[in-house]
Amino acid sequence: MRFHPSSLIRHQYRFEKNFFQYVNEFRVEQAKKLLKETNSKLSILGIAYESGFNSKTSFNTTFKKLTGQTLPSSGNKSGFIKFYFLRF
């Protein structure tokens, strides 16, 4: 993502979000896409790194804050996919 600093400030006041909130929302959306990929061999930690998070802790905290869902601690995403994505 590339933004000019003045446009970031303008958007921050317009949408009441700061740059880091935008980045984290983007990262969580990317992680959700990766979680849906059933043929992916990535673990939860791998998905966190691929989405731009630096640690599993920051990923889990941000994911829960934005989605209200807790990720599995085992690193296996298959049970999470069934619970989270197939219930809608």
Tab-separated table of C-alpha atoms in Angstrom:
chain	number	residue	atom	x	y	z
A	1	MET	CA	0.000	0.000	0.000
A	2	ARG	CA	1.305	3.423	-0.917
A	3	PHE	CA	-0.201	6.580	0.486
A	4	HIS	CA	0.962	10.150	0.679
A	5	PRO	CA	1.204	11.304	4.324
A	6	SER	CA	-1.339	14.091	3.832
A	7	SER	CA	-3.887	11.677	2.377
A	8	LEU	CA	-3.379	9.353	5.339
A	9	ILE	CA	-4.164	12.141	7.764
A	10	ARG	CA	-7.224	13.161	5.737
A	11	HIS	CA	-8.533	9.581	5.696
A	12	GLN	CA	-7.801	9.135	9.380
A	13	TYR	CA	-10.134	11.983	10.301
A	14	ARG	CA	-12.705	11.051	7.683
A	15	PHE	CA	-13.058	7.421	8.728
A	16	GLU	CA	-11.951	7.716	12.355
A	17	LYS	CA	-9.239	5.101	11.841
A	18	ASN	CA	-5.521	5.465	11.959
A	19	PHE	CA	-2.968	3.957	9.604
A	20	PHE	CA	-2.277	0.943	11.820
A	21	GLN	CA	-5.971	0.092	12.034
A	22	TYR	CA	-6.172	0.094	8.226
A	23	VAL	CA	-3.080	-2.079	7.970
A	24	ASN	CA	-4.348	-4.564	10.554
A	25	GLU	CA	-7.752	-4.804	8.872
A	26	PHE	CA	-6.036	-5.457	5.553
A	27	ARG	CA	-3.806	-8.111	7.133
A	28	VAL	CA	-6.725	-9.890	8.805
A	29	GLU	CA	-8.663	-9.938	5.519
A	30	GLN	CA	-5.602	-11.451	3.837
A	31	ALA	CA	-5.339	-14.034	6.615
A	32	LYS	CA	-9.015	-14.945	6.205
A	33	LYS	CA	-8.411	-15.557	2.496
A	34	LEU	CA	-5.444	-17.788	3.303
A	35	LEU	CA	-7.437	-19.662	5.947
A	36	LYS	CA	-10.131	-20.424	3.369
A	37	GLU	CA	-7.625	-22.040	1.000
A	38	THR	CA	-8.152	-25.693	1.801
A	39	ASN	CA	-5.247	-26.826	-0.390
A	40	SER	CA	-2.773	-24.556	1.426
A	41	LYS	CA	-0.129	-26.287	3.528
A	42	LEU	CA	0.395	-23.193	5.686
A	43	SER	CA	-0.040	-23.464	9.429
A	44	ILE	CA	-1.694	-20.715	11.468
A	45	LEU	CA	1.771	-19.288	12.160
A	46	GLY	CA	2.618	-19.423	8.457
A	47	ILE	CA	-0.592	-17.580	7.654
A	48	ALA	CA	0.264	-14.961	10.274
A	49	TYR	CA	3.656	-14.356	8.672
A	50	GLU	CA	2.255	-14.374	5.128
A	51	SER	CA	-0.320	-11.776	6.193
A	52	GLY	CA	2.354	-9.436	7.517
A	53	PHE	CA	2.260	-10.128	11.247
A	54	ASN	CA	5.561	-10.476	13.099
A	55	SER	CA	4.368	-12.914	15.748
A	56	LYS	CA	1.603	-15.382	16.450
A	57	THR	CA	0.636	-13.373	19.536
A	58	SER	CA	0.054	-10.153	17.620
A	59	PHE	CA	-1.828	-12.087	14.940
A	60	ASN	CA	-4.084	-13.837	17.455
A	61	THR	CA	-4.771	-10.616	19.358
A	62	THR	CA	-5.597	-8.608	16.241
A	63	PHE	CA	-7.635	-11.397	14.649
A	64	LYS	CA	-9.760	-11.790	17.775
A	65	LYS	CA	-10.207	-8.033	18.153
A	66	LEU	CA	-11.418	-7.605	14.567
A	67	THR	CA	-13.416	-10.816	14.091
A	68	GLY	CA	-14.445	-11.822	17.595
A	69	GLN	CA	-13.075	-15.310	16.912
A	70	THR	CA	-10.210	-17.150	18.559
A	71	LEU	CA	-7.827	-19.114	16.369
A	72	PRO	CA	-6.881	-22.693	17.254
A	73	SER	CA	-3.704	-22.965	19.300
A	74	SER	CA	-2.645	-26.243	17.720
A	75	GLY	CA	-1.628	-24.642	14.445
A	76	ASN	CA	-4.058	-26.815	12.498
A	77	LYS	CA	-6.510	-24.701	10.571
A	78	SER	CA	-8.962	-27.374	9.373
A	79	GLY	CA	-11.180	-27.329	12.455
A	80	PHE	CA	-11.211	-23.564	12.463
A	81	ILE	CA	-12.312	-23.432	8.826
A	82	LYS	CA	-15.252	-25.714	9.525
A	83	PHE	CA	-16.307	-23.669	12.541
A	84	TYR	CA	-15.713	-20.147	11.274
A	85	PHE	CA	-16.331	-20.152	7.543
A	86	LEU	CA	-18.865	-22.908	7.025
A	87	ARG	CA	-21.337	-21.669	9.618
A	88	PHE	CA	-22.526	-18.751	7.462
